[in-house]
XYZ file of C-alpha atoms in Angstrom:
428
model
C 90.723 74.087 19.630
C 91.962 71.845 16.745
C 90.158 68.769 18.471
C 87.255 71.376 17.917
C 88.024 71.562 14.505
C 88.801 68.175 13.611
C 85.369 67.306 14.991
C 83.698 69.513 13.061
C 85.384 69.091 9.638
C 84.230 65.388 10.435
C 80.788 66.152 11.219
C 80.573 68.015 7.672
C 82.134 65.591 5.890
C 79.482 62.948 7.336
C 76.539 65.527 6.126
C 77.728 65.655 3.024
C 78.536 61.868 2.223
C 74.486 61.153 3.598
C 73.164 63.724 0.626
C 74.946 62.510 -1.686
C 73.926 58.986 -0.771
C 70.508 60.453 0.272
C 70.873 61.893 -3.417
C 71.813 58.683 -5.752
C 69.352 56.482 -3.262
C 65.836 58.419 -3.606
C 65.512 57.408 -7.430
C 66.078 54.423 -7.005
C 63.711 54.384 -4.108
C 60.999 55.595 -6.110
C 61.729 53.551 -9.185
C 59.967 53.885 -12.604
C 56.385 52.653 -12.927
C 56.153 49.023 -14.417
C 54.510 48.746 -17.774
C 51.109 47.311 -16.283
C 50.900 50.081 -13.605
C 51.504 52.756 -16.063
C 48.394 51.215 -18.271
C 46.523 51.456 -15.482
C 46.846 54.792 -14.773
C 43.798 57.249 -15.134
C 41.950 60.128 -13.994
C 38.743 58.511 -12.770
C 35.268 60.523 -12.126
C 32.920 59.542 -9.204
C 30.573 58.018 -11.362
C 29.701 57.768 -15.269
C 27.144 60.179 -15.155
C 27.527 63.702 -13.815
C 25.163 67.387 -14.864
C 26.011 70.537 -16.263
C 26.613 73.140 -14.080
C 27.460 70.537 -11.128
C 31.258 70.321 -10.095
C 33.334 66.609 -11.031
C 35.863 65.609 -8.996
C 38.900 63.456 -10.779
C 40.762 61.300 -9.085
C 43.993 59.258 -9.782
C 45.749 57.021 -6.873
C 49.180 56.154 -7.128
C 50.111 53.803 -4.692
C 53.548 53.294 -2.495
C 54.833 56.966 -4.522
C 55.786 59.502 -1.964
C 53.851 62.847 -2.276
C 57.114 64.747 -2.844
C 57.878 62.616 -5.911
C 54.529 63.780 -7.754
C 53.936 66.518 -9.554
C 51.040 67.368 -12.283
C 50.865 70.267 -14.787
C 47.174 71.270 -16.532
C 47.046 71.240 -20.085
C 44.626 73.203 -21.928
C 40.656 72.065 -21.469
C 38.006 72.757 -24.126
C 35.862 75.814 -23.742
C 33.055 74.391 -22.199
C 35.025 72.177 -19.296
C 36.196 74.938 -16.642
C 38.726 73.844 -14.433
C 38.108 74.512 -10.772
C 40.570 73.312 -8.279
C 42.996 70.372 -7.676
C 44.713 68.848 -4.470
C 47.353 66.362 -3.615
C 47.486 64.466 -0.240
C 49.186 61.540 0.866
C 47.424 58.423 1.700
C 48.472 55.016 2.859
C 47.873 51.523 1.274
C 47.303 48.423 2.922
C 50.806 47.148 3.696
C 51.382 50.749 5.156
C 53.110 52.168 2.313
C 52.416 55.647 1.774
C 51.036 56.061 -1.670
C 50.042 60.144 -3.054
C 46.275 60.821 -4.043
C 45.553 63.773 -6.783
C 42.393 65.305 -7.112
C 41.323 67.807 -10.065
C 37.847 69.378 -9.686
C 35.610 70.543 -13.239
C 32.568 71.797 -14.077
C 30.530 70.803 -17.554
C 28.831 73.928 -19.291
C 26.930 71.666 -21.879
C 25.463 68.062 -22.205
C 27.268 65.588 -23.814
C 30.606 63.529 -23.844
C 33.524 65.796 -23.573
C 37.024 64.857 -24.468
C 39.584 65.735 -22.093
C 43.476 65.977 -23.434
C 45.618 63.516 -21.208
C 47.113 65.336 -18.024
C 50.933 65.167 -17.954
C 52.021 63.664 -14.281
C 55.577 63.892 -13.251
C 56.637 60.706 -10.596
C 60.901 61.607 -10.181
C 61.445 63.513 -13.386
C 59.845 60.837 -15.537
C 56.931 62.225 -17.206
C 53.882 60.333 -17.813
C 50.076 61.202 -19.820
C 47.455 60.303 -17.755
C 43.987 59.952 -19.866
C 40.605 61.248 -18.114
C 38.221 58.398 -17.826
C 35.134 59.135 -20.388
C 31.602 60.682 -18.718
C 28.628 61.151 -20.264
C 27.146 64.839 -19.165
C 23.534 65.006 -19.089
C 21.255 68.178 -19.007
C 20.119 68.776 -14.879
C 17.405 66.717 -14.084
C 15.064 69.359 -12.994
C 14.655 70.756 -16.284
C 14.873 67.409 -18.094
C 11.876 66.344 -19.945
C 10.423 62.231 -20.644
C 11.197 61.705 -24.605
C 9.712 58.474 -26.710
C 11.403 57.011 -29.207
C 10.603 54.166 -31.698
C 12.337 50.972 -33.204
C 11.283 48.774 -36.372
C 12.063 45.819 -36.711
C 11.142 43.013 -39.673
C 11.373 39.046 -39.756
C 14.894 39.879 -41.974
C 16.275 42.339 -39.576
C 16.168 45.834 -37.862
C 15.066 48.623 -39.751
C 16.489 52.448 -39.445
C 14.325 54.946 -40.832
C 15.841 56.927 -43.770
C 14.819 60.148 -43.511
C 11.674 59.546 -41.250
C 10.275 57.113 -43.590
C 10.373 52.785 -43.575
C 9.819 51.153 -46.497
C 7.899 47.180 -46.637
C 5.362 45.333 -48.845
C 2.009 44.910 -48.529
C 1.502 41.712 -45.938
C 5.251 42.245 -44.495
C 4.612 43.033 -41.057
C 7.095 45.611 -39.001
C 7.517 44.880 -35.315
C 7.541 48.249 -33.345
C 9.068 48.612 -30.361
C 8.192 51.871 -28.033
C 10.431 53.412 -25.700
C 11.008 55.791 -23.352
C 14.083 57.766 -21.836
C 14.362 60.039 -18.558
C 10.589 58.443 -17.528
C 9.763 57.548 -13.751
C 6.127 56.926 -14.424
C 3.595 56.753 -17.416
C -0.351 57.735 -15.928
C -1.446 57.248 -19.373
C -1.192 55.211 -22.739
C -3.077 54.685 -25.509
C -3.255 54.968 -29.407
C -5.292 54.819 -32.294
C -5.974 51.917 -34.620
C -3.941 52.766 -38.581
C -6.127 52.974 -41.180
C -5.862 49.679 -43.463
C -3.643 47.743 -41.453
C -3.673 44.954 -38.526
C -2.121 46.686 -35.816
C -1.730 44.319 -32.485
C -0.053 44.981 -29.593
C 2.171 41.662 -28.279
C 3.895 42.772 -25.411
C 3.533 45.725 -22.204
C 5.986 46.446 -20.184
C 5.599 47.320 -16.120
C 6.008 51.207 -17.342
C 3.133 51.070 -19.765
C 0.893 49.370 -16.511
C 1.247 52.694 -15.041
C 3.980 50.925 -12.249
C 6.574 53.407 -10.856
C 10.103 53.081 -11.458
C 13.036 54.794 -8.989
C 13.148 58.001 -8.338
C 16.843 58.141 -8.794
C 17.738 59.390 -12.324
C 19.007 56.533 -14.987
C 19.634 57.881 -18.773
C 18.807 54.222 -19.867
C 16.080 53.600 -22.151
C 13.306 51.777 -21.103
C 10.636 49.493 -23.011
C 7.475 50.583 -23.350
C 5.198 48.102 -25.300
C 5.216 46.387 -28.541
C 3.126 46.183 -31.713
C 2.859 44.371 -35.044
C 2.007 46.578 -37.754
C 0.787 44.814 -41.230
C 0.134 46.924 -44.148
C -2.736 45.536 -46.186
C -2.975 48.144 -48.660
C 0.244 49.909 -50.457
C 0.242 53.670 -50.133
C 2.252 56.099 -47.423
C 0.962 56.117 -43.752
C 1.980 57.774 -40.354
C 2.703 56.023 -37.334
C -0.292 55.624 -35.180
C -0.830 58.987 -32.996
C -0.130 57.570 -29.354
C -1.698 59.334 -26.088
C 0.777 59.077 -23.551
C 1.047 61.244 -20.534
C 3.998 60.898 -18.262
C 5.980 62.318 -15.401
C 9.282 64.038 -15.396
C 11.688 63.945 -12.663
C 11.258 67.270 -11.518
C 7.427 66.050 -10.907
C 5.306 67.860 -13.708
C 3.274 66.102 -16.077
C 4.381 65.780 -20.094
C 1.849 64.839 -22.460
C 4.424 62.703 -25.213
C 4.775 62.901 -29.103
C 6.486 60.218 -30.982
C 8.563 61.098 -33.705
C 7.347 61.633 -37.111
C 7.536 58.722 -38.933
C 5.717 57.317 -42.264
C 5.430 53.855 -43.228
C 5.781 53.646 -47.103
C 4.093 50.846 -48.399
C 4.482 48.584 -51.637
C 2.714 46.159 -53.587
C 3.577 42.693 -52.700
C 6.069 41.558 -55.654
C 4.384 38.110 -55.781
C 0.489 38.521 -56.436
C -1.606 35.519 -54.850
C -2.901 33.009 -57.557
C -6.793 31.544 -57.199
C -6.736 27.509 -57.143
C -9.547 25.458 -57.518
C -10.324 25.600 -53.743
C -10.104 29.257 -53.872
C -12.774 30.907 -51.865
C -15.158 32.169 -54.430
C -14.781 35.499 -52.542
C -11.180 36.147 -52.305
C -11.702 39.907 -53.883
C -13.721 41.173 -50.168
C -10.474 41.711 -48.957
C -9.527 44.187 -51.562
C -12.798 45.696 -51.760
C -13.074 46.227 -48.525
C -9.841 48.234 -47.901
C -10.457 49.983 -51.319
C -9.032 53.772 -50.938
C -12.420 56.409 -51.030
C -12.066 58.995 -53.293
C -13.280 62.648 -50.976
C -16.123 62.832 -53.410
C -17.348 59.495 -51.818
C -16.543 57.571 -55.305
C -14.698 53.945 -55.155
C -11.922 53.952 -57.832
C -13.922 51.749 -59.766
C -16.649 54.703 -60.277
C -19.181 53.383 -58.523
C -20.881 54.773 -55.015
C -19.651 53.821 -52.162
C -22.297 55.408 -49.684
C -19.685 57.150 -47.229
C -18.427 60.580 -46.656
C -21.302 62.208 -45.410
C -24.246 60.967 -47.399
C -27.319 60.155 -45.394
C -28.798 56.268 -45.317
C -32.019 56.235 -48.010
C -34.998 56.034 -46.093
C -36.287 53.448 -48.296
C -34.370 50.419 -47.714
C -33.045 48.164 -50.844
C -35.303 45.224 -51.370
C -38.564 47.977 -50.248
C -37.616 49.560 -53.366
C -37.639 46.545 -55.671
C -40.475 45.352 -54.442
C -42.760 48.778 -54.500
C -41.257 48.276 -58.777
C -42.385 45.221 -58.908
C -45.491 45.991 -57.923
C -45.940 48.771 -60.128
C -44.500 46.449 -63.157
C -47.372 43.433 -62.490
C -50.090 46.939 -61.975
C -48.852 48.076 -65.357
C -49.166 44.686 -67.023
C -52.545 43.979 -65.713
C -53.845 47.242 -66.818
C -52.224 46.454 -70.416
C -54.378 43.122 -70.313
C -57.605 45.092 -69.461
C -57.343 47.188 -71.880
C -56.361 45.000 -74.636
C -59.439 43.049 -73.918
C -61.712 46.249 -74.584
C -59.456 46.767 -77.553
C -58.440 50.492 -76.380
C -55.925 51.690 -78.730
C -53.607 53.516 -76.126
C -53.335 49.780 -74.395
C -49.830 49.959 -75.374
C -49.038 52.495 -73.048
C -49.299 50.410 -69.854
C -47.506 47.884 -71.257
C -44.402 49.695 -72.340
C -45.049 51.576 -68.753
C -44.850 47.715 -67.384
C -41.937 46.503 -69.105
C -39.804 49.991 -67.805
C -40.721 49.232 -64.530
C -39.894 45.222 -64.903
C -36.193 46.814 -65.851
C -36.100 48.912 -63.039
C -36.679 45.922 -60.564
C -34.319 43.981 -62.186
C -31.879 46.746 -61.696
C -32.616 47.427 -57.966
C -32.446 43.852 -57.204
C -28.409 43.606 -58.744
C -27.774 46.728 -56.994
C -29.538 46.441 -53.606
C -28.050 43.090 -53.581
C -26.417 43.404 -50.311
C -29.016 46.370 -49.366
C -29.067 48.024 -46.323
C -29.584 46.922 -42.281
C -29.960 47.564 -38.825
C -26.827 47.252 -36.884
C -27.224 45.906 -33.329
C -24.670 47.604 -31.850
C -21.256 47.137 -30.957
C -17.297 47.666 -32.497
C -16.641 47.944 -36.185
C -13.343 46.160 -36.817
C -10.955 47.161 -39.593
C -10.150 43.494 -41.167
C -12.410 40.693 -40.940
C -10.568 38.867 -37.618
C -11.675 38.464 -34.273
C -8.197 38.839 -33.006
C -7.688 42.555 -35.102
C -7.525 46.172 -32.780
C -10.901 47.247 -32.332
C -11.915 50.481 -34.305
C -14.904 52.857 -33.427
C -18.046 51.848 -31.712
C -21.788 52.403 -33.189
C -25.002 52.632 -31.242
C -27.794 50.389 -31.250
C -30.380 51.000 -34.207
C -28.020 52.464 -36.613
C -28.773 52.587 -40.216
C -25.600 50.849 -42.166
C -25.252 49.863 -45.788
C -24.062 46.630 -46.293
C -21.302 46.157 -48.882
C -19.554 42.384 -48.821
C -20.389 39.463 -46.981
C -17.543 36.632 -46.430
C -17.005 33.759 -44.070
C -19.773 35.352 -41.816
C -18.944 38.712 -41.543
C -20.147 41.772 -43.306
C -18.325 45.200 -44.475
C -20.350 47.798 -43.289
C -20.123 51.464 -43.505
C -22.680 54.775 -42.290
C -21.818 58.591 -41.488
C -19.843 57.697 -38.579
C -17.548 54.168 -39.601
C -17.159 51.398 -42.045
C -15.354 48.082 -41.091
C -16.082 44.991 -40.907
C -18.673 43.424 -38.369
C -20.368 39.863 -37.802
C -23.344 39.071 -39.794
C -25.428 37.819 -36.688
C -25.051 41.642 -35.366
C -27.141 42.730 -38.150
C -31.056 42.728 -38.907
C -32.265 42.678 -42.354
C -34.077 45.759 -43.535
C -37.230 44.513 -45.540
């Protein structure tokens, strides 16, 4: 019986020396993370981009750290990140060791990038704040819709619109660059030509050629085409409207709107100075991009045969010469009569000299009279290379305003622009 004894006073005396030992040992076992590992600790998502309303896992790995050693606590999320579940499971590295795997489970109630508070993790009684790797929560695709934006640009630098509105000089030209976000496919683009302006597209991208991107959804940004834009007249203008039809990941069609944006224009701060090889008609330019009063009046006063009013049936030089016919009629009856010595032969003469006047004055003012236009596009500046404007029937009636370096500013009821001089036939 005390052998019995003995025995088992020993056997408790051996339990309690291994738990103590067991006791100092296991911290030292699982000693303190290094200062690179505890940098590198973070809560990381399955991928940058998650949805609202569509559960994110977190997940933070902490390798050769035995299960039992770990412990988290949750700190307290905004109101619009709702905290779901969490786990903790032991998994095993490489070299075997066993390592301790926590996983914390959330759900986004609103687009955006939401800031999580660091989540306190306990590895033997040592505390440590583990930050949540940053996501970027977009709205659910189905109910996402294509957007466009736009981007100026000038030789000096990049331009941001103040309050909707760029500001250049006559002449500077603005690069634009269009864009557009959460777009699979474009079936349609095109845009309308700015009034007063060269506006030239340099550059189209595989999206504007109607070519299909993935299915699978990107937030990025993606090119669209690009224009030059030159101002040749100061004043305020809108950006071109663009027609652009496009489809949405869900698989419905969007017709697109850009932005409002104006272009404010000012006059070039160094005016252009006439040498003595200046082109004798350096002022078509100006004249022809003149601003038209509504009442159809150039600023200048004078008619400028737009807005509505109808081509004269009786063309320019038809005019002067019916005048002049009726001046030399006139002057021959004056003769006639002077030879029979009728008193009232003054008549015909004064009659002769109003109408001599008259033909003088349709001659200065029918200079550049009126033609037949054989058809074809009227172009807003005087360049072969410039956006093509509207497009005029064969046979129609157009007044003819300036000629210059063999083309001819033109304008009826339906256009003015510029056109080539071989295009038209000279009314007689």
């Amino acid at each position: 019986m005390e052998k019995n004894a003995v025995e088992q006073k020993g056997r408790r005396r051996h339990r309690f020396l291994i738990a103590a030992l067991a006791a100092v040992c296991s911290p030292l076992a699982a000693a303190p993370l290094s200062p690179e590992a505890i940098r590198a600790l973070k809560l990381l998502p399955p991928e940058e981009t998650v949805f609202v309303g569509q559960p994110c896992t977190y997940t933070l790995t902490l390798d050769g750290i035995d299960p039992s050693l770990v412990r988290a606590e949750l700190p307290d999320f905004p109101a619009d990140v709702r905290f779901i579940s969490s786990k903790k499971e032991t998994v095993s590295g490489a070299g075997g060791d066993t390592g301790t795997r926590l996983q914390f489970q959330f759900v986004f109630a609103a687009a955006g990038t939401p800031r999580l508070p660091p989540l306190p993790v306990y590895v033997s009684r040592r505390a440590y704040a583990v930050p949540f790797a940053p996501v970027t929560v977009y709205e659910d695709p189905a109910t996402l819709l294509p957007r466009l934006s736009l981007e100026f640009e000038t030789a000096r630098s990049r331009v941001v619109p103040r309050n909707g509105a760029i500001t250049v000089s006559v002449g500077e030209t603005v690069r634009c660059t269009l864009s557009a976000q959460y777009c699979p496919q474009l079936l349609h683009f095109s845009w309308d030509v700015p009034k007063n302006a060269i506006f030239t597209e340099t550059e189209r991208f595989p999206l504007a050629r109607g070519e299909p991107l993935s299915k699978t959804f990107s937030p990025a940004v993606i090119p669209v085409a690009r224009f030059d834009w030159t101002p040749l007249v100061a004043g305020t203008y809108a950006v071109p409207p663009f027609a652009i039809e496009a489809v949405a990941y869900n698989g419905s069609r969007v017709n697109l709107a850009l932005p409002a944006y104006r272009l404010i224009v000012r006059p070039s701060a160094v005016a252009p100075q006439k040498t003595a090889h200046a082109d004798p008609q350096d002022g078509v330019f100006a004249r022809a991009f003149q601003p038209v009063s509504a009442d159809g009046v150039d600023d200048d006063g004078s008619d400028n045969g737009a807005h509505g009013k109808p081509v004269p049936s009786v063309p320019g030089k038809a005019r002067a010469r019916v005048l002049l016919a009726a001046a030399v009629a006139c002057a021959v009856l004056a003769v006639v009569l002077f030879l029979f010595r009728r008193r009232w032969a003054f008549v015909p003469s004064v009659l002769a000299l109003v109408f001599l006047l008259a033909f003088g004055w349709a001659r200065a003012k029918g200079a550049h009279g009126y033609a037949v236009f054989r058809g074809g596009v009227v172009s807003p500046v005087p360049d072969d290379a410039a956006t093509a404007g509207a497009a005029l029937p064969v046979g129609t009636h157009v007044r003819v305003w300036e000629r210059a370096g063999g083309w001819a500013y033109i304008d009826c009821d339906e256009a003015a622009g510029w056109v080539r001089v071989e295009s038209l036939e000279e009314q007689d």
